Amino acid sequence: MPLVYAGVCSHAPGITGRAERADPEVRDRFYEALDGMRERLEAARPDALIVVAAEHFANFFMNNMPAFALGMAEGYDGPIEDPDWLGIDKFRAPGNRDLSGRIIGEVMQTIDVAYAEEWLFDHGIAVPLHFLTPHFDVPIIPANINCQGPPLAPLHRAWAFGEALRRAADAAPERIAIIGTGGISHWPATPDSGRINEPWDREFLDRWCRNDREALCGYDDAEVYARAGQGGFEIRTFIAVSAAAEGTPGAVHFYAPIPIFAVGCTVADYQLT
Amino acid sequence: MSLYYVQKFLYHLNRDPALQERYAADRRGALAGYELTGEEVEALVDVDIGLLFHLGVNGQILMHFAALHRIEWSDYLQRMRDGITRHGPVREGVYAMVGYEGTEAHAARLGQSGTPGEPGEGGS
């Protein structure tokens, strides 16, 4: 049946791992916005949640790097990071191998997606799930777009991946939700960690809310790197969710730079009809 | 120069508790089988975060190596900054795509000031 929810949020490890070092007022408003996202997701009563992430060398490396990948397992362990460092205990999130297989089969009609029957969740998925499905009671279908090791898939292919996920979700009888996770501008884990280009972020979010394919796919990677850092490559996850929302307008529920989290913290979703 | 194998070793180390135990017991021994230069071996044995960043190791891989050694976050960032000061711009890899000139140059290009991540700086 038609996709029941589409949204995006930040996934930086500092959100949970360095929580005590953030301005409490801004941090708590961000956490409240994530709570609101969880409530809207729960109201959509999803049978499964596709998480379009930009994993960070937890599963995929440059020996065999897929541009796009989907998980096909009955469960997923995480976080790969030290639990004390990340601030999230070890967990096993449920999967749905059968549903993953059907989604992958449909996506393959237009995208040569890799699949993985093993997948360790890193902060890219663990942090969003910590807030959105804290009881691990919704089966997860992890999706990955390589945003870390260039060459990266062109943005219009990230859009096409999102279109394929929407088509596959609509074709399944289950109620399926999708979220994208990533940063907008940021320089994570580098000497520039904490730098955030807020004007660039707000301009991107304006394009995202208008769900303007041409504008969203109009960025050039060299320009993204210069203005938004290597973390800016993760706009691919947001763009895939835009495509999955099929032109509906979006709303930003929260945006604020939180330097110790190393990202402009974002909560946004689309008003699916 | 074999950045690929430096990163491959760290990728394995980050996700494999058994390799973490071997590395803890015998750092040089754990590096056997990876095609590394002497400089790279020493950087991995000495936990030289600044040199590894200068060599081009992706921060998303390097930060876990720092965490494994209980290097506090702000200290991790400073060690990378010191590495660039000591050794020069990043040689290879994703940060060398357009040249990694250091935080001050990036701040100037974006019309910002200061070192990011500190209270009141780099946030907008």
CSV table of C-alpha atoms in Angstrom, one decimal:
chain,number,residue,atom,x,y,z
A,1,MET,CA,0.0,0.0,0.0
A,2,PRO,CA,1.1,3.6,-0.4
A,3,LEU,CA,4.1,4.8,1.6
A,4,VAL,CA,2.8,5.8,5.1
A,5,TYR,CA,5.6,8.2,6.2
A,6,ALA,CA,8.6,10.0,4.8
A,7,GLY,CA,11.0,12.1,6.9
A,8,VAL,CA,14.6,12.9,7.6
A,9,CYS,CA,16.8,13.5,10.6
A,10,SER,CA,20.4,13.9,11.7
A,11,HIS,CA,22.4,11.0,12.9
A,12,ALA,CA,25.7,12.4,14.2
A,13,PRO,CA,27.2,10.3,17.0
A,14,GLY,CA,27.6,13.3,19.2
A,15,ILE,CA,23.8,13.6,19.5
A,16,THR,CA,23.9,10.7,22.0
A,17,GLY,CA,27.7,10.4,22.7
A,18,ARG,CA,28.4,14.0,23.7
A,19,ALA,CA,24.9,15.1,24.9
A,20,GLU,CA,26.1,16.6,28.1
A,21,ARG,CA,28.4,19.0,26.3
A,22,ALA,CA,25.7,20.7,24.2
A,23,ASP,CA,23.7,23.8,25.2
A,24,PRO,CA,20.9,22.1,27.2
A,25,GLU,CA,18.2,24.5,25.9
A,26,VAL,CA,18.9,23.9,22.2
A,27,ARG,CA,19.7,20.2,22.8
A,28,ASP,CA,16.4,19.6,24.6
A,29,ARG,CA,14.4,21.3,21.9
A,30,PHE,CA,16.1,19.1,19.3
A,31,TYR,CA,15.3,16.0,21.4
A,32,GLU,CA,11.6,17.2,21.6
A,33,ALA,CA,11.5,17.5,17.8
A,34,LEU,CA,12.8,14.0,17.5
A,35,ASP,CA,10.0,12.9,19.9
A,36,GLY,CA,7.5,14.6,17.6
A,37,MET,CA,8.9,12.8,14.7
A,38,ARG,CA,8.5,9.5,16.5
A,39,GLU,CA,4.9,10.3,17.3
A,40,ARG,CA,4.1,11.1,13.7
A,41,LEU,CA,5.9,7.9,12.6
A,42,GLU,CA,4.0,5.9,15.2
A,43,ALA,CA,0.7,7.5,14.1
A,44,ALA,CA,1.4,6.1,10.6
A,45,ARG,CA,1.4,2.6,12.1
A,46,PRO,CA,4.3,1.2,10.0
A,47,ASP,CA,4.8,-2.5,9.5
A,48,ALA,CA,8.4,-1.8,8.5
A,49,LEU,CA,10.8,1.2,8.4
A,50,ILE,CA,13.2,1.7,5.6
A,51,VAL,CA,16.2,3.7,6.9
A,52,VAL,CA,18.2,5.3,4.1
A,53,ALA,CA,21.6,5.9,5.7
A,54,ALA,CA,25.1,6.9,4.7
A,55,GLU,CA,27.1,4.3,6.7
A,56,HIS,CA,30.6,5.0,7.7
A,57,PHE,CA,32.7,2.0,6.8
A,58,ALA,CA,30.9,-0.3,9.2
A,59,ASN,CA,30.0,-2.8,6.5
A,60,PHE,CA,31.2,-1.5,3.1
A,61,PHE,CA,34.8,-0.7,2.2
A,62,MET,CA,36.6,0.3,-0.9
A,63,ASN,CA,37.4,-3.3,-1.8
A,64,ASN,CA,33.9,-3.7,-3.1
A,65,MET,CA,31.9,-0.5,-2.5
A,66,PRO,CA,28.3,-0.5,-3.6
A,67,ALA,CA,26.7,2.7,-4.7
A,68,PHE,CA,23.4,1.5,-3.3
A,69,ALA,CA,22.7,-1.4,-0.9
A,70,LEU,CA,19.7,-2.9,0.9
A,71,GLY,CA,19.7,-5.2,3.9
A,72,MET,CA,18.0,-8.6,3.8
A,73,ALA,CA,18.3,-10.1,7.3
A,74,GLU,CA,16.0,-11.2,10.1
A,75,GLY,CA,17.9,-8.9,12.5
A,76,TYR,CA,20.7,-6.4,12.7
A,77,ASP,CA,23.2,-5.9,15.5
A,78,GLY,CA,24.5,-2.5,16.6
A,79,PRO,CA,26.0,-0.2,17.4
A,80,ILE,CA,29.4,-1.1,15.9
A,81,GLU,CA,30.8,1.8,18.0
A,82,ASP,CA,31.9,1.5,21.6
A,83,PRO,CA,28.6,1.8,23.6
A,84,ASP,CA,30.1,4.2,26.1
A,85,TRP,CA,31.5,6.4,23.3
A,86,LEU,CA,28.2,6.5,21.4
A,87,GLY,CA,25.9,6.5,24.4
A,88,ILE,CA,23.8,3.7,23.0
A,89,ASP,CA,23.8,0.2,24.4
A,90,LYS,CA,24.3,-2.9,22.2
A,91,PHE,CA,21.0,-3.9,20.6
A,92,ARG,CA,19.5,-6.2,18.0
A,93,ALA,CA,17.0,-4.5,15.7
A,94,PRO,CA,14.4,-6.7,14.0
A,95,GLY,CA,14.4,-7.1,10.3
A,96,ASN,CA,12.0,-8.8,7.8
A,97,ARG,CA,13.9,-10.9,5.4
A,98,ASP,CA,10.9,-11.8,3.2
A,99,LEU,CA,9.8,-8.1,2.9
A,100,SER,CA,13.4,-7.0,2.2
A,101,GLY,CA,13.6,-9.6,-0.6
A,102,ARG,CA,10.4,-8.3,-2.2
A,103,ILE,CA,11.6,-4.7,-1.9
A,104,ILE,CA,15.0,-5.5,-3.4
A,105,GLY,CA,13.4,-7.4,-6.2
A,106,GLU,CA,11.2,-4.4,-7.2
A,107,VAL,CA,14.0,-1.9,-6.7
A,108,MET,CA,16.2,-4.0,-9.1
A,109,GLN,CA,13.7,-3.2,-11.9
A,110,THR,CA,15.5,0.1,-12.2
A,111,ILE,CA,18.5,0.2,-9.8
A,112,ASP,CA,21.3,-2.3,-9.7
A,113,VAL,CA,21.2,-2.4,-5.9
A,114,ALA,CA,23.6,-4.6,-3.9
A,115,TYR,CA,22.0,-6.6,-1.1
A,116,ALA,CA,23.5,-7.8,2.2
A,117,GLU,CA,22.4,-10.6,4.6
A,118,GLU,CA,24.8,-9.3,7.2
A,119,TRP,CA,24.7,-5.6,8.3
A,120,LEU,CA,26.1,-4.0,11.4
A,121,PHE,CA,24.4,-0.8,12.3
A,122,ASP,CA,26.7,2.2,13.1
A,123,HIS,CA,25.6,5.6,14.4
A,124,GLY,CA,24.1,6.4,11.1
A,125,ILE,CA,21.1,4.1,11.9
A,126,ALA,CA,21.6,3.6,15.6
A,127,VAL,CA,21.2,7.2,16.6
A,128,PRO,CA,17.9,7.8,14.7
A,129,LEU,CA,16.5,4.5,16.0
A,130,HIS,CA,17.5,5.4,19.5
A,131,PHE,CA,14.9,8.2,19.3
A,132,LEU,CA,12.4,6.9,16.7
A,133,THR,CA,12.0,3.2,17.6
A,134,PRO,CA,13.6,3.0,21.0
A,135,HIS,CA,12.0,-0.3,21.8
A,136,PHE,CA,13.1,-1.9,18.6
A,137,ASP,CA,9.6,-3.0,17.8
A,138,VAL,CA,9.5,-2.0,14.1
A,139,PRO,CA,11.2,-4.2,11.6
A,140,ILE,CA,14.0,-2.3,9.9
A,141,ILE,CA,15.1,-2.5,6.2
A,142,PRO,CA,18.4,-0.7,6.1
A,143,ALA,CA,19.4,1.0,2.8
A,144,ASN,CA,22.7,2.6,2.1
A,145,ILE,CA,24.0,5.2,-0.3
A,146,ASN,CA,27.8,5.4,-0.5
A,147,CYS,CA,28.5,9.0,0.7
A,148,GLN,CA,31.9,8.3,2.1
A,149,GLY,CA,34.3,6.8,-0.5
A,150,PRO,CA,34.3,8.6,-3.9
A,151,PRO,CA,33.5,8.1,-6.7
A,152,LEU,CA,30.0,8.6,-5.4
A,153,ALA,CA,26.8,8.0,-7.3
A,154,PRO,CA,25.5,11.2,-9.0
A,155,LEU,CA,22.6,12.9,-7.2
A,156,HIS,CA,20.1,12.1,-9.9
A,157,ARG,CA,20.8,8.4,-9.2
A,158,ALA,CA,20.1,9.0,-5.5
A,159,TRP,CA,16.8,10.4,-6.7
A,160,ALA,CA,16.2,7.4,-8.9
A,161,PHE,CA,17.0,5.1,-5.9
A,162,GLY,CA,14.3,7.0,-3.9
A,163,GLU,CA,11.8,6.6,-6.7
A,164,ALA,CA,12.5,2.9,-6.8
A,165,LEU,CA,12.1,2.5,-3.0
A,166,ARG,CA,8.7,4.3,-3.3
A,167,ARG,CA,7.6,2.1,-6.1
A,168,ALA,CA,8.6,-1.0,-4.1
A,169,ALA,CA,7.0,0.2,-0.9
A,170,ASP,CA,3.7,1.0,-2.8
A,171,ALA,CA,3.7,-2.5,-4.3
A,172,ALA,CA,4.0,-4.3,-1.0
A,173,PRO,CA,0.8,-5.0,1.1
A,174,GLU,CA,2.6,-3.9,4.2
A,175,ARG,CA,2.5,-0.3,5.6
A,176,ILE,CA,6.0,1.0,5.0
A,177,ALA,CA,7.6,4.1,6.3
A,178,ILE,CA,10.9,5.7,5.1
A,179,ILE,CA,13.4,7.9,6.7
A,180,GLY,CA,16.7,9.4,5.5
A,181,THR,CA,19.5,10.1,7.9
A,182,GLY,CA,22.5,12.3,7.5
A,183,GLY,CA,24.0,15.7,7.8
A,184,ILE,CA,23.6,18.6,5.6
A,185,SER,CA,26.8,20.7,5.8
A,186,HIS,CA,29.3,19.3,8.2
A,187,TRP,CA,32.9,18.2,8.5
A,188,PRO,CA,32.6,15.2,10.8
A,189,ALA,CA,35.5,13.7,12.5
A,190,THR,CA,38.0,16.1,11.0
A,191,PRO,CA,39.9,19.1,12.4
A,192,ASP,CA,36.9,21.2,11.1
A,193,SER,CA,34.4,19.1,13.2
A,194,GLY,CA,31.9,21.5,14.6
A,195,ARG,CA,31.9,23.8,11.5
A,196,ILE,CA,28.4,24.2,10.1
A,197,ASN,CA,27.4,26.3,7.2
A,198,GLU,CA,23.9,27.4,8.3
A,199,PRO,CA,23.0,29.5,5.3
A,200,TRP,CA,23.9,26.6,3.0
A,201,ASP,CA,21.8,24.2,5.1
A,202,ARG,CA,18.8,26.5,5.1
A,203,GLU,CA,19.0,26.9,1.4
A,204,PHE,CA,19.2,23.1,0.9
A,205,LEU,CA,16.2,22.6,3.2
A,206,ASP,CA,14.2,25.1,1.2
A,207,ARG,CA,14.9,23.0,-1.9
A,208,TRP,CA,14.0,19.9,0.1
A,209,CYS,CA,10.7,21.3,1.3
A,210,ARG,CA,9.7,22.4,-2.2
A,211,ASN,CA,10.7,18.9,-3.3
A,212,ASP,CA,12.3,20.4,-6.3
A,213,ARG,CA,14.1,17.7,-8.2
A,214,GLU,CA,16.0,19.9,-10.5
A,215,ALA,CA,17.3,22.1,-7.6
A,216,LEU,CA,18.1,19.2,-5.4
A,217,CYS,CA,20.0,17.3,-8.1
A,218,GLY,CA,21.7,20.5,-9.2
A,219,TYR,CA,24.5,20.5,-6.7
A,220,ASP,CA,28.1,19.7,-7.8
A,221,ASP,CA,30.2,17.5,-5.5
A,222,ALA,CA,33.2,19.8,-5.7
A,223,GLU,CA,31.0,22.7,-4.7
A,224,VAL,CA,29.3,20.6,-1.9
A,225,TYR,CA,32.8,19.7,-0.6
A,226,ALA,CA,33.9,23.4,-0.5
A,227,ARG,CA,30.8,24.8,1.0
A,228,ALA,CA,29.4,21.9,3.0
A,229,GLY,CA,32.3,19.6,3.7
A,230,GLN,CA,32.7,15.9,3.0
A,231,GLY,CA,29.7,15.4,5.3
A,232,GLY,CA,27.6,17.3,2.8
A,233,PHE,CA,27.9,14.3,0.4
A,234,GLU,CA,25.2,12.8,2.7
A,235,ILE,CA,22.5,15.0,1.1
A,236,ARG,CA,22.0,11.9,-1.1
A,237,THR,CA,20.0,10.3,1.7
A,238,PHE,CA,17.7,13.4,2.0
A,239,ILE,CA,17.3,13.5,-1.8
A,240,ALA,CA,16.3,9.9,-2.0
A,241,VAL,CA,13.5,10.5,0.5
A,242,SER,CA,12.4,13.6,-1.5
A,243,ALA,CA,12.0,11.3,-4.5
A,244,ALA,CA,10.1,8.8,-2.4
A,245,ALA,CA,7.7,11.5,-1.4
A,246,GLU,CA,6.8,12.0,-5.0
A,247,GLY,CA,6.5,15.8,-5.1
A,248,THR,CA,4.6,16.5,-1.9
A,249,PRO,CA,5.8,19.5,0.1
A,250,GLY,CA,7.8,19.1,3.2
A,251,ALA,CA,8.2,20.9,6.6
A,252,VAL,CA,11.2,21.5,8.8
A,253,HIS,CA,10.2,20.9,12.4
A,254,PHE,CA,13.6,21.7,13.8
A,255,TYR,CA,16.9,23.1,12.5
A,256,ALA,CA,19.7,24.5,14.7
A,257,PRO,CA,23.5,24.2,14.5
A,258,ILE,CA,24.9,22.4,17.5
A,259,PRO,CA,28.7,22.5,17.0
A,260,ILE,CA,29.5,19.8,19.6
A,261,PHE,CA,27.2,17.5,17.7
A,262,ALA,CA,29.1,18.5,14.6
A,263,VAL,CA,26.0,19.1,12.5
A,264,GLY,CA,23.1,21.4,11.9
A,265,CYS,CA,20.6,19.2,13.7
A,266,THR,CA,17.5,18.6,11.6
A,267,VAL,CA,14.1,17.1,11.8
A,268,ALA,CA,11.8,17.4,8.8
A,269,ASP,CA,9.1,15.4,7.0
A,270,TYR,CA,6.8,15.3,4.1
A,271,GLN,CA,3.0,15.6,4.3
A,272,LEU,CA,2.2,12.4,2.3
A,273,THR,CA,-1.4,12.3,0.9
B,1,MET,CA,52.2,5.2,0.1
B,2,SER,CA,49.4,2.7,0.7
B,3,LEU,CA,46.6,4.6,2.2
B,4,TYR,CA,44.2,1.9,1.0
B,5,TYR,CA,45.8,-0.7,3.3
B,6,VAL,CA,46.1,1.7,6.2
B,7,GLN,CA,42.4,2.3,6.0
B,8,LYS,CA,41.6,-1.4,5.4
B,9,PHE,CA,43.4,-2.4,8.5
B,10,LEU,CA,41.5,0.2,10.5
B,11,TYR,CA,38.2,-0.8,8.9
B,12,HIS,CA,38.9,-4.4,10.0
B,13,LEU,CA,40.1,-3.3,13.5
B,14,ASN,CA,37.0,-1.1,14.0
B,15,ARG,CA,34.5,-4.0,13.4
B,16,ASP,CA,36.4,-7.1,14.6
B,17,PRO,CA,36.8,-7.5,18.4
B,18,ALA,CA,39.2,-10.5,17.8
B,19,LEU,CA,41.5,-8.3,15.8
B,20,GLN,CA,41.3,-5.6,18.6
B,21,GLU,CA,42.5,-8.2,21.0
B,22,ARG,CA,45.4,-9.2,18.8
B,23,TYR,CA,46.3,-5.6,18.2
B,24,ALA,CA,46.2,-4.9,22.0
B,25,ALA,CA,48.6,-7.9,22.6
B,26,ASP,CA,50.9,-7.3,19.6
B,27,ARG,CA,50.4,-4.2,17.6
B,28,ARG,CA,53.1,-5.0,14.9
B,29,GLY,CA,52.0,-8.6,14.6
B,30,ALA,CA,48.4,-7.5,14.0
B,31,LEU,CA,49.6,-5.4,11.0
B,32,ALA,CA,51.1,-8.5,9.3
B,33,GLY,CA,49.4,-9.1,5.9
B,34,TYR,CA,48.7,-5.5,5.2
B,35,GLU,CA,50.9,-3.8,2.6
B,36,LEU,CA,52.2,-0.9,4.6
B,37,THR,CA,55.2,1.4,4.4
B,38,GLY,CA,57.5,1.8,7.5
B,39,GLU,CA,56.0,5.3,8.1
B,40,GLU,CA,52.5,3.8,8.1
B,41,VAL,CA,53.4,0.9,10.5
B,42,GLU,CA,54.9,3.4,12.9
B,43,ALA,CA,51.9,5.6,12.8
B,44,LEU,CA,49.6,2.7,13.6
B,45,VAL,CA,51.8,1.3,16.3
B,46,ASP,CA,52.4,4.7,17.9
B,47,VAL,CA,48.7,5.8,17.5
B,48,ASP,CA,49.9,8.9,15.7
B,49,ILE,CA,46.5,10.4,15.0
B,50,GLY,CA,48.0,13.6,13.4
B,51,LEU,CA,50.2,11.6,11.0
B,52,LEU,CA,47.4,9.2,10.1
B,53,PHE,CA,45.1,12.2,9.2
B,54,HIS,CA,47.9,13.8,7.2
B,55,LEU,CA,48.4,10.5,5.3
B,56,GLY,CA,44.7,10.7,4.3
B,57,VAL,CA,42.8,8.4,6.6
B,58,ASN,CA,39.1,9.2,6.6
B,59,GLY,CA,37.9,10.6,9.9
B,60,GLN,CA,35.0,8.3,9.9
B,61,ILE,CA,37.5,5.4,10.2
B,62,LEU,CA,40.1,7.3,12.3
B,63,MET,CA,37.7,8.5,15.0
B,64,HIS,CA,37.0,4.9,16.0
B,65,PHE,CA,40.8,4.2,16.3
B,66,ALA,CA,41.0,7.2,18.6
B,67,ALA,CA,38.1,6.0,20.6
B,68,LEU,CA,39.7,2.5,20.9
B,69,HIS,CA,42.6,4.2,22.6
B,70,ARG,CA,40.3,6.3,24.8
B,71,ILE,CA,41.4,9.6,23.3
B,72,GLU,CA,38.9,12.2,24.3
B,73,TRP,CA,37.0,13.9,21.5
B,74,SER,CA,38.5,17.4,21.8
B,75,ASP,CA,42.0,15.9,22.1
B,76,TYR,CA,41.3,13.8,19.0
B,77,LEU,CA,40.4,16.9,17.0
B,78,GLN,CA,43.5,18.8,18.3
B,79,ARG,CA,45.8,15.9,17.4
B,80,MET,CA,44.6,16.1,13.8
B,81,ARG,CA,45.1,19.9,13.7
B,82,ASP,CA,48.6,19.4,15.1
B,83,GLY,CA,49.3,16.8,12.5
B,84,ILE,CA,48.4,19.2,9.7
B,85,THR,CA,50.6,21.9,11.3
B,86,ARG,CA,53.5,19.5,11.7
B,87,HIS,CA,53.3,17.5,8.4
B,88,GLY,CA,51.4,19.8,6.0
B,89,PRO,CA,48.1,19.3,4.0
B,90,VAL,CA,46.5,15.9,3.7
B,91,ARG,CA,48.4,13.9,1.1
B,92,GLU,CA,45.7,11.7,-0.3
B,93,GLY,CA,42.1,10.5,0.0
B,94,VAL,CA,38.8,12.3,0.3
B,95,TYR,CA,40.1,15.4,2.0
B,96,ALA,CA,42.8,15.9,-0.6
B,97,MET,CA,40.2,16.1,-3.3
B,98,VAL,CA,40.4,19.9,-3.3
B,99,GLY,CA,43.4,20.2,-0.9
B,100,TYR,CA,43.1,20.2,2.9
B,101,GLU,CA,44.6,23.6,3.9
B,102,GLY,CA,43.5,23.6,7.5
B,103,THR,CA,40.7,25.0,9.6
B,104,GLU,CA,41.6,28.7,9.2
B,105,ALA,CA,41.5,28.6,5.5
B,106,HIS,CA,38.2,26.9,5.5
B,107,ALA,CA,36.8,29.4,7.9
B,108,ALA,CA,38.0,32.3,5.7
B,109,ARG,CA,36.4,30.7,2.6
B,110,LEU,CA,33.1,30.4,4.3
B,111,GLY,CA,33.2,33.9,5.9
B,112,GLN,CA,33.5,32.4,9.4
B,113,SER,CA,36.0,32.8,12.1
B,114,GLY,CA,37.7,30.7,14.8
B,115,THR,CA,38.2,27.1,15.3
B,116,PRO,CA,35.0,25.2,15.0
B,117,GLY,CA,33.5,23.2,17.9
B,118,GLU,CA,34.3,25.7,20.6
B,119,PRO,CA,31.6,27.6,22.4
B,120,GLY,CA,30.5,30.5,20.4
B,121,GLU,CA,32.6,29.7,17.4
B,122,GLY,CA,32.1,28.0,14.1
B,123,GLY,CA,28.4,27.6,14.6
B,124,SER,CA,27.0,29.8,11.9
